[in-house]
mmCIF file of C-alpha atoms and ligand atoms in Angstrom:
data_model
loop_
_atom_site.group_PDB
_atom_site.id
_atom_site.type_symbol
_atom_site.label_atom_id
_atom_site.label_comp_id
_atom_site.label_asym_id
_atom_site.label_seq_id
_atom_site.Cartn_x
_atom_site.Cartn_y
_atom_site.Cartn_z
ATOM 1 C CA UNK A 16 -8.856 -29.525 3.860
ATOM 2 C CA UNK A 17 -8.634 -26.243 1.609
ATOM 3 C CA UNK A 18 -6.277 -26.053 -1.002
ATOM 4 C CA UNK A 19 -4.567 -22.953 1.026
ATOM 5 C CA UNK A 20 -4.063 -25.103 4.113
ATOM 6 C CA UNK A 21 -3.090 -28.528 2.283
ATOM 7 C CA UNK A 22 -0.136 -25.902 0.794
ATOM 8 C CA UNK A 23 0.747 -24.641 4.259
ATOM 9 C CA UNK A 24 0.615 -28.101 5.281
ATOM 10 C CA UNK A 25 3.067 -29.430 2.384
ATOM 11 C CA UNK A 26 5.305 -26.713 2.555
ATOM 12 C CA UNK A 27 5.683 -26.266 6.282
ATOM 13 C CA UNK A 28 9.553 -25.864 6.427
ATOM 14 C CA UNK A 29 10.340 -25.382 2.736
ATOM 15 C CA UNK A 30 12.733 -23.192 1.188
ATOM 16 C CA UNK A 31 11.768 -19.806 -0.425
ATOM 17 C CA UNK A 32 12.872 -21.442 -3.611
ATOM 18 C CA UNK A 33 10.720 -24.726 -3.071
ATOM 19 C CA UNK A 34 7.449 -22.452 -2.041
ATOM 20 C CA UNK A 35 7.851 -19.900 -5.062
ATOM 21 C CA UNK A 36 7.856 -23.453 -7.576
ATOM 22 C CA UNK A 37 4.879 -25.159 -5.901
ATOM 23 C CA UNK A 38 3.044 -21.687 -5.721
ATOM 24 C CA UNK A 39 3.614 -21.289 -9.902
ATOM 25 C CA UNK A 40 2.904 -25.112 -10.031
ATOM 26 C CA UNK A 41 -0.757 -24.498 -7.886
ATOM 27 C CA UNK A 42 -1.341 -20.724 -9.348
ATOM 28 C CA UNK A 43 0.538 -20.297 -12.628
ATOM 29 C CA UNK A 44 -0.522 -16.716 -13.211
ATOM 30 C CA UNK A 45 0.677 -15.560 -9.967
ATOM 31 C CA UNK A 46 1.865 -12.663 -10.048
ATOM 32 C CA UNK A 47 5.258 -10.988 -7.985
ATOM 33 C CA UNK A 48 4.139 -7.662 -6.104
ATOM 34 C CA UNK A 49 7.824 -6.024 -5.558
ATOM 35 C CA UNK A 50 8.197 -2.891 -3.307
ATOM 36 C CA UNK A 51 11.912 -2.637 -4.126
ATOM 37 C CA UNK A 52 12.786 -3.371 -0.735
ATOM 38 C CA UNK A 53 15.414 -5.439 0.396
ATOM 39 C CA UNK A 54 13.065 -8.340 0.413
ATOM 40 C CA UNK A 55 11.456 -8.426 -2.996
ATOM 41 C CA UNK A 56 14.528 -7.875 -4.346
ATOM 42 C CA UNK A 57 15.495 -11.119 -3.420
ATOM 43 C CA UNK A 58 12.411 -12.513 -4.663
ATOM 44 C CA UNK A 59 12.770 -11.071 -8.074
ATOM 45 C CA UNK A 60 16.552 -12.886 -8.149
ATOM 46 C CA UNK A 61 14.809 -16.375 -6.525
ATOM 47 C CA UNK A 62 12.000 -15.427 -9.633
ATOM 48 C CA UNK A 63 14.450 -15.073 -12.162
ATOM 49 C CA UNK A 64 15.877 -18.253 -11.305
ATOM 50 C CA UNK A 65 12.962 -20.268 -12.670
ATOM 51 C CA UNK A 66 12.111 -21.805 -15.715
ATOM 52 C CA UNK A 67 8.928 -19.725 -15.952
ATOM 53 C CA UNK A 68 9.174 -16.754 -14.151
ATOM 54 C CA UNK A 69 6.010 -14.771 -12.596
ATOM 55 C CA UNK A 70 4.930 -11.573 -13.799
ATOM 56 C CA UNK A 71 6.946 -9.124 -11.698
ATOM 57 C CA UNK A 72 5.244 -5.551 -11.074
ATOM 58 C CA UNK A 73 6.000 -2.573 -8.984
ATOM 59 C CA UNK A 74 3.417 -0.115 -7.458
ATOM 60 C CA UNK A 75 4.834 3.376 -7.846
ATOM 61 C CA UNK A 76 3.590 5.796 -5.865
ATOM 62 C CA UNK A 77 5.137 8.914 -7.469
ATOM 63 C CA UNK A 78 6.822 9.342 -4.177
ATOM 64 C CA UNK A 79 9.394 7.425 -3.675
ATOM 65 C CA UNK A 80 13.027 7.633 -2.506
ATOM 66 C CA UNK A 81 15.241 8.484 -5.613
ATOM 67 C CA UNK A 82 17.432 5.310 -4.338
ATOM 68 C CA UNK A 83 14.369 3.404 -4.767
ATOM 69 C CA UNK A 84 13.707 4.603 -8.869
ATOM 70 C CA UNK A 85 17.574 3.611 -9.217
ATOM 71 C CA UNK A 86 16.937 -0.121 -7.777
ATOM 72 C CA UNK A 87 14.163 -0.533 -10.528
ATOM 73 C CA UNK A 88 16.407 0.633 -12.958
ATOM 74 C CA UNK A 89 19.381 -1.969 -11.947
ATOM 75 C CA UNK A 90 17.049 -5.213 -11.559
ATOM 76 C CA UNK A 91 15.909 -4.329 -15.301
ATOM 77 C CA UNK A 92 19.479 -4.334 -16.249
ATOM 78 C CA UNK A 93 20.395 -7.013 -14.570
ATOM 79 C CA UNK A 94 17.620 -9.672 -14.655
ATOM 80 C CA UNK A 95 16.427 -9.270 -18.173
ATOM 81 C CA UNK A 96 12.919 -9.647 -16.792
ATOM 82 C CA UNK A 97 9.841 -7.458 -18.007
ATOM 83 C CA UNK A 98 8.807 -5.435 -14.572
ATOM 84 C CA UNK A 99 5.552 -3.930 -14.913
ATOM 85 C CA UNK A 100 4.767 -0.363 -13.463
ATOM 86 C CA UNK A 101 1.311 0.781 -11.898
ATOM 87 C CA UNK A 102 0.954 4.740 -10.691
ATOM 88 C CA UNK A 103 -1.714 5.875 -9.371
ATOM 89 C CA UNK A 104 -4.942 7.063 -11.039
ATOM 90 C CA UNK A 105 -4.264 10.563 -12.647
ATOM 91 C CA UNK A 106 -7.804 12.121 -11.706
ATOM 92 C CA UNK A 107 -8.251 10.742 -8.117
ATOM 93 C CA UNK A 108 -4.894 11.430 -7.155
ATOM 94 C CA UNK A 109 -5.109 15.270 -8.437
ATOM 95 C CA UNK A 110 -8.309 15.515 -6.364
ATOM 96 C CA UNK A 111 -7.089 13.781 -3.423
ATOM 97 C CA UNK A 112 -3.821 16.892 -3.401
ATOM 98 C CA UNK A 113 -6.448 19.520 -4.480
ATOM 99 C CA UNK A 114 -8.084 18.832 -1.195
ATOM 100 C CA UNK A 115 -5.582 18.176 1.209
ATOM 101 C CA UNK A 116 -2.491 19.249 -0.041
ATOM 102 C CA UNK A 117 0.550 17.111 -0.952
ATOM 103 C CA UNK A 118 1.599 15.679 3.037
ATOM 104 C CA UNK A 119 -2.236 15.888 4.060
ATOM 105 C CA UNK A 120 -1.463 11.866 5.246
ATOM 106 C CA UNK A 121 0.251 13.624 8.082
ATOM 107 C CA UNK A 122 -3.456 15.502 9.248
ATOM 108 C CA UNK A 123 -5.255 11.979 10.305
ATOM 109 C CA UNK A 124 -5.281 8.461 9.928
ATOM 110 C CA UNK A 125 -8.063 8.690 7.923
ATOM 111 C CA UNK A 126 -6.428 10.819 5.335
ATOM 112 C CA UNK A 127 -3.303 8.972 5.542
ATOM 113 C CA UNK A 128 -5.260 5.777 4.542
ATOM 114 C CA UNK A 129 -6.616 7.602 1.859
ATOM 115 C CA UNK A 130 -3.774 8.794 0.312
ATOM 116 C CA UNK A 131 -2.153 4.617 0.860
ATOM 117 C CA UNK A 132 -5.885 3.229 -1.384
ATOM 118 C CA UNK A 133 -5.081 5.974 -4.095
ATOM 119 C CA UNK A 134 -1.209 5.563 -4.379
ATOM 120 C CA UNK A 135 -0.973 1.857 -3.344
ATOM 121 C CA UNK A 136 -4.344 -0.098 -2.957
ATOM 122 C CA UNK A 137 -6.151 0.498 -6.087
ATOM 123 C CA UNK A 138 -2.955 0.249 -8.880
ATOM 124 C CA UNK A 139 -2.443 -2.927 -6.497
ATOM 125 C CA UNK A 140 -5.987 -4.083 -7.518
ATOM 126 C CA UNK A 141 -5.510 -3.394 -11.324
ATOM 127 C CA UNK A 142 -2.062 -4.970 -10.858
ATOM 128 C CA UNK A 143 -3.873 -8.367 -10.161
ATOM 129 C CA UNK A 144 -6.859 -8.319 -11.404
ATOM 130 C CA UNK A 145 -7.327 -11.968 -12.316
ATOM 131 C CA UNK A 146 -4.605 -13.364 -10.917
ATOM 132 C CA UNK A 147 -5.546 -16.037 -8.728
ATOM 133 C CA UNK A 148 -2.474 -15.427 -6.468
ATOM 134 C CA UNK A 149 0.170 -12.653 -5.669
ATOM 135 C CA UNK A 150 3.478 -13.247 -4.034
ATOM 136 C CA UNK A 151 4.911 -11.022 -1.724
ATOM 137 C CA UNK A 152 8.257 -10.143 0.775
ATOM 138 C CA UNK A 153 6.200 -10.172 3.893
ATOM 139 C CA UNK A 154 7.913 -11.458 6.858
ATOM 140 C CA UNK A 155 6.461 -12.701 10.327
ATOM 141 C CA UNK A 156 9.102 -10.987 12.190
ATOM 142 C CA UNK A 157 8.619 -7.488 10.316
ATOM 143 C CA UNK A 158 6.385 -6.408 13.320
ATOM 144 C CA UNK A 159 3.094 -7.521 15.395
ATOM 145 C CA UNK A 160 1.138 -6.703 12.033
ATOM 146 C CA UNK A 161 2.924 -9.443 10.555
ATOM 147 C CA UNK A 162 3.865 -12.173 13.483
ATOM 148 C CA UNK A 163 0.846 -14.372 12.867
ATOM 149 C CA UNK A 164 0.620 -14.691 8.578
ATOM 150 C CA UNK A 165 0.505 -17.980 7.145
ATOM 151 C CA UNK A 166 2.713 -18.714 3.872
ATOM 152 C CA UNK A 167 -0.471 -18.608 1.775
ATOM 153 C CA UNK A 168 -3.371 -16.372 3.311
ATOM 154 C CA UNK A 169 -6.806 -16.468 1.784
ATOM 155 C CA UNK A 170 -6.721 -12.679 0.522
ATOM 156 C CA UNK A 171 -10.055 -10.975 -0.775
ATOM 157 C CA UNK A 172 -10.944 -13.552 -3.686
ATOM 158 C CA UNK A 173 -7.273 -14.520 -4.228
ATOM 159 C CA UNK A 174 -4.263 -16.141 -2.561
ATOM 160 C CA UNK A 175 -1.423 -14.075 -1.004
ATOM 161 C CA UNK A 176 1.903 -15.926 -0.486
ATOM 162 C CA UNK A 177 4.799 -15.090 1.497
ATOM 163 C CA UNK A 178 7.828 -17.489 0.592
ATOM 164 C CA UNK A 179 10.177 -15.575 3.107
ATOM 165 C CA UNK A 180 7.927 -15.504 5.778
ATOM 166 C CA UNK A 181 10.111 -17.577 8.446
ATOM 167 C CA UNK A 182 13.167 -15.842 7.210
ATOM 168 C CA UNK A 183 15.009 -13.191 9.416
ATOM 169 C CA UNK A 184 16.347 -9.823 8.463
ATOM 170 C CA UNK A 185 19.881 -11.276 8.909
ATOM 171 C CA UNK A 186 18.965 -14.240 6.189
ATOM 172 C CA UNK A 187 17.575 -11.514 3.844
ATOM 173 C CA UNK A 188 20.465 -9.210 4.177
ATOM 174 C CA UNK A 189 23.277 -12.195 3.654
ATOM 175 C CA UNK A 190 21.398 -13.575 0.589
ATOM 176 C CA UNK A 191 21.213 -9.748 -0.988
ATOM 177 C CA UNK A 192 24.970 -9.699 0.033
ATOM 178 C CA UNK A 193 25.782 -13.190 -1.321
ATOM 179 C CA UNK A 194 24.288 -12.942 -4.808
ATOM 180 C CA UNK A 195 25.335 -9.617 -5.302
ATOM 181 C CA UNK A 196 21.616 -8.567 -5.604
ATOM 182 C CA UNK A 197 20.935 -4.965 -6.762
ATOM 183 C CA UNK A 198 19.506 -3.153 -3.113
ATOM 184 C CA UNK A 199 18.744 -0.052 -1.781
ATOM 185 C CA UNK A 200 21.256 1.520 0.400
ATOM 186 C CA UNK A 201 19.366 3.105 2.093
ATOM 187 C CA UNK A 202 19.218 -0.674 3.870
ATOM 188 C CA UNK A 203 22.760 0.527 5.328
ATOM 189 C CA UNK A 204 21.624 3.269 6.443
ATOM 190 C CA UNK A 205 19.142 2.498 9.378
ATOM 191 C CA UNK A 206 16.289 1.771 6.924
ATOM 192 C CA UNK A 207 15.386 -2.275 7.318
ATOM 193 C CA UNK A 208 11.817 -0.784 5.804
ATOM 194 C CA UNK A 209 11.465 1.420 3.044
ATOM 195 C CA UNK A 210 7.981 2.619 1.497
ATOM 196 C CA UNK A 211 7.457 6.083 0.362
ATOM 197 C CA UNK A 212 9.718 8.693 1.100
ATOM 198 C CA UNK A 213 8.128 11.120 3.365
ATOM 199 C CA UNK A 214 6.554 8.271 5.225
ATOM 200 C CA UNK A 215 9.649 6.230 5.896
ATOM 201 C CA UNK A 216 12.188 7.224 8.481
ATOM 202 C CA UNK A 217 15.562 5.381 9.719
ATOM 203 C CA UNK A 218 14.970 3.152 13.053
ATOM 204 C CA UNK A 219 17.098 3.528 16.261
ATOM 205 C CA UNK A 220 18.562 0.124 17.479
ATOM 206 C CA UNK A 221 16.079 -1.970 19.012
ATOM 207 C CA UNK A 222 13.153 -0.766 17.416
ATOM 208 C CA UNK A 223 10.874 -2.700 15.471
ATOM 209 C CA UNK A 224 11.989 -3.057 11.575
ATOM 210 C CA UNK A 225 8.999 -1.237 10.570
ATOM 211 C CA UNK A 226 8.992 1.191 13.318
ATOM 212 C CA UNK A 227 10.446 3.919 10.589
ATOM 213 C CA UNK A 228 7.223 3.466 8.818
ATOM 214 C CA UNK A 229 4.093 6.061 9.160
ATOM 215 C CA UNK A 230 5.973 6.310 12.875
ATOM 216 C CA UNK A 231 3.622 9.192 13.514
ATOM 217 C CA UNK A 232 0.977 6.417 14.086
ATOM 218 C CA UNK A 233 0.453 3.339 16.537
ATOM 219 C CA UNK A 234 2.065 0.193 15.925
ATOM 220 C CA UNK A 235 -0.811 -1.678 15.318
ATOM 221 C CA UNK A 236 -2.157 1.191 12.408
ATOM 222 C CA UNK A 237 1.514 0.254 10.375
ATOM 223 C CA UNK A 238 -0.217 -1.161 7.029
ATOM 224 C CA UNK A 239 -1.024 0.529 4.153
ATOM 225 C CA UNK A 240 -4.071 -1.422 3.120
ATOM 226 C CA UNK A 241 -1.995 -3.538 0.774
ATOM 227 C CA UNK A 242 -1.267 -5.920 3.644
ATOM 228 C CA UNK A 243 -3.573 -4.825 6.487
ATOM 229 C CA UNK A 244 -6.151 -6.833 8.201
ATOM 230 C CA UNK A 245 -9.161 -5.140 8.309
ATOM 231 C CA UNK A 246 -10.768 -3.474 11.229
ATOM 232 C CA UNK A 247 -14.289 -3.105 12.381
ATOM 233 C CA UNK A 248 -15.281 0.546 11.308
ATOM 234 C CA UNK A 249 -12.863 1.487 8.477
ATOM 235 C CA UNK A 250 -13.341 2.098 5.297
ATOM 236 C CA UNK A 251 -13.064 0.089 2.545
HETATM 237 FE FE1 SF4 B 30 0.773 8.350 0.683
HETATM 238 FE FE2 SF4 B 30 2.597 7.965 2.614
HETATM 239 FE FE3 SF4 B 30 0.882 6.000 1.887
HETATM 240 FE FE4 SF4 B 30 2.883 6.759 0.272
HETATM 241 S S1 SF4 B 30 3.050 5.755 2.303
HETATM 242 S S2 SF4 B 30 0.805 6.335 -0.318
HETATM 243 S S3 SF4 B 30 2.905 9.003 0.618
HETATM 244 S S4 SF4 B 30 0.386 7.965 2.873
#
């Protein structure tokens, strides 16, 4: 048996607090991705929690909500805890807007992938690089993109792990509530998913969590490279 599936066998069932110590235990220079959203969040208060926290880093984009720049701002006050930025490459992205202009990832899916590898998937890759493991807020019910992750995924070279993976948005939302953890309230607001501004809209009820997200595009297209399993034909 791998080491990824003996920890999905172990920790079948576990807590998000008993998965984030046995992934620093197996992979001690994971590292904690956080998008600001309501989930991270409550990673970065389960994080703070241990004796030896993860690194803790956030990608940003440059266009975010403005509610989103003042939850970075209140987890620094209130955990204490060094959060590491990315942004994107300087050069790429100003030839990337030269070309297509700054909403040309509303022309094609192509472009709009682009745009996602410049902003997202590439300060992701510095974010890590060696870091045997990442830890992220993914969650199985966030959409059919997500319904059939493991806790820990084999993830190009590395391993991705998902302590709230079997949580629902209603566990999420009362733990935020519960710990008084600094969120985005734009959560109250019909946004259960929030990723860049002009790419993130408010869902109707019954729609899927991440239906707000790219909604422009099929279900099925709703990653932004960070998380998406690749296709046969795309780019890299
Ligand atoms: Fe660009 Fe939208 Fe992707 Fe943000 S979510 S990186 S603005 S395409």
């Amino acid at each position: 048996m791998t080491a990824v599936a003996e920890l999905n066998r172990r920790l079948a069932g576990a807590g998000p607090e008993t998965i984030l110590a046995a992934t620093l235990e197996a992979f001690p220079d994971a590292a904690l991705a956080c998008s600001l959203g309501l989930e991270d969040v409550a990673l970065v208060h389960l994080a703070s929690q241990l004796p030896r926290p993860p690194r803790i880093f956030v990608l940003d984009t440059g266009r975010l909500f403005p509610e989103s720049y003042d939850v970075l701002d209140q987890l620094r006050r209130r955990y204490r805890l060094p959060v590491e930025v990315y942004c994107p490459d300087g050069p790429a992205l100003e030839a990337w807007v030269d070309a297509h202009g700054p909403n040309g990832f509303r022309d094609s899916l192509e472009l709009r992938q682009a745009c996602c590898r410049i902003r997202k998937v590439e300060p992701l890759a510095r974010a890590l690089a060696g870091a045997a493991a990442w830890i992220c807020g993914l969650r199985s019910a966030q959409g059919p993109t997500r319904s059939g992750l493991q806790l820990f995924e084999p993830d190009a070279g590395r391993v991705k792990v998902s302590p709230l993976l079997h949580w629902s948005l209603a566990q999420v939302t009362a733990f935020v509530a519960e710990h008084r953890i600094p969120h985005n309230p734009l959560h109250h607001q019909g946004f259960p998913s929030i990723g860049c501004a002009p790419c993130t809209r408010a869902v109707a009820a019954g729609e899927d969590e991440r239906a707000g997200r790219w909604w422009w595009e099929r279900p099925d297209h709703k990653e932004c490279g960070l998380h998406r399993t690749p296709r046969p034909g795309d780019q890299p």
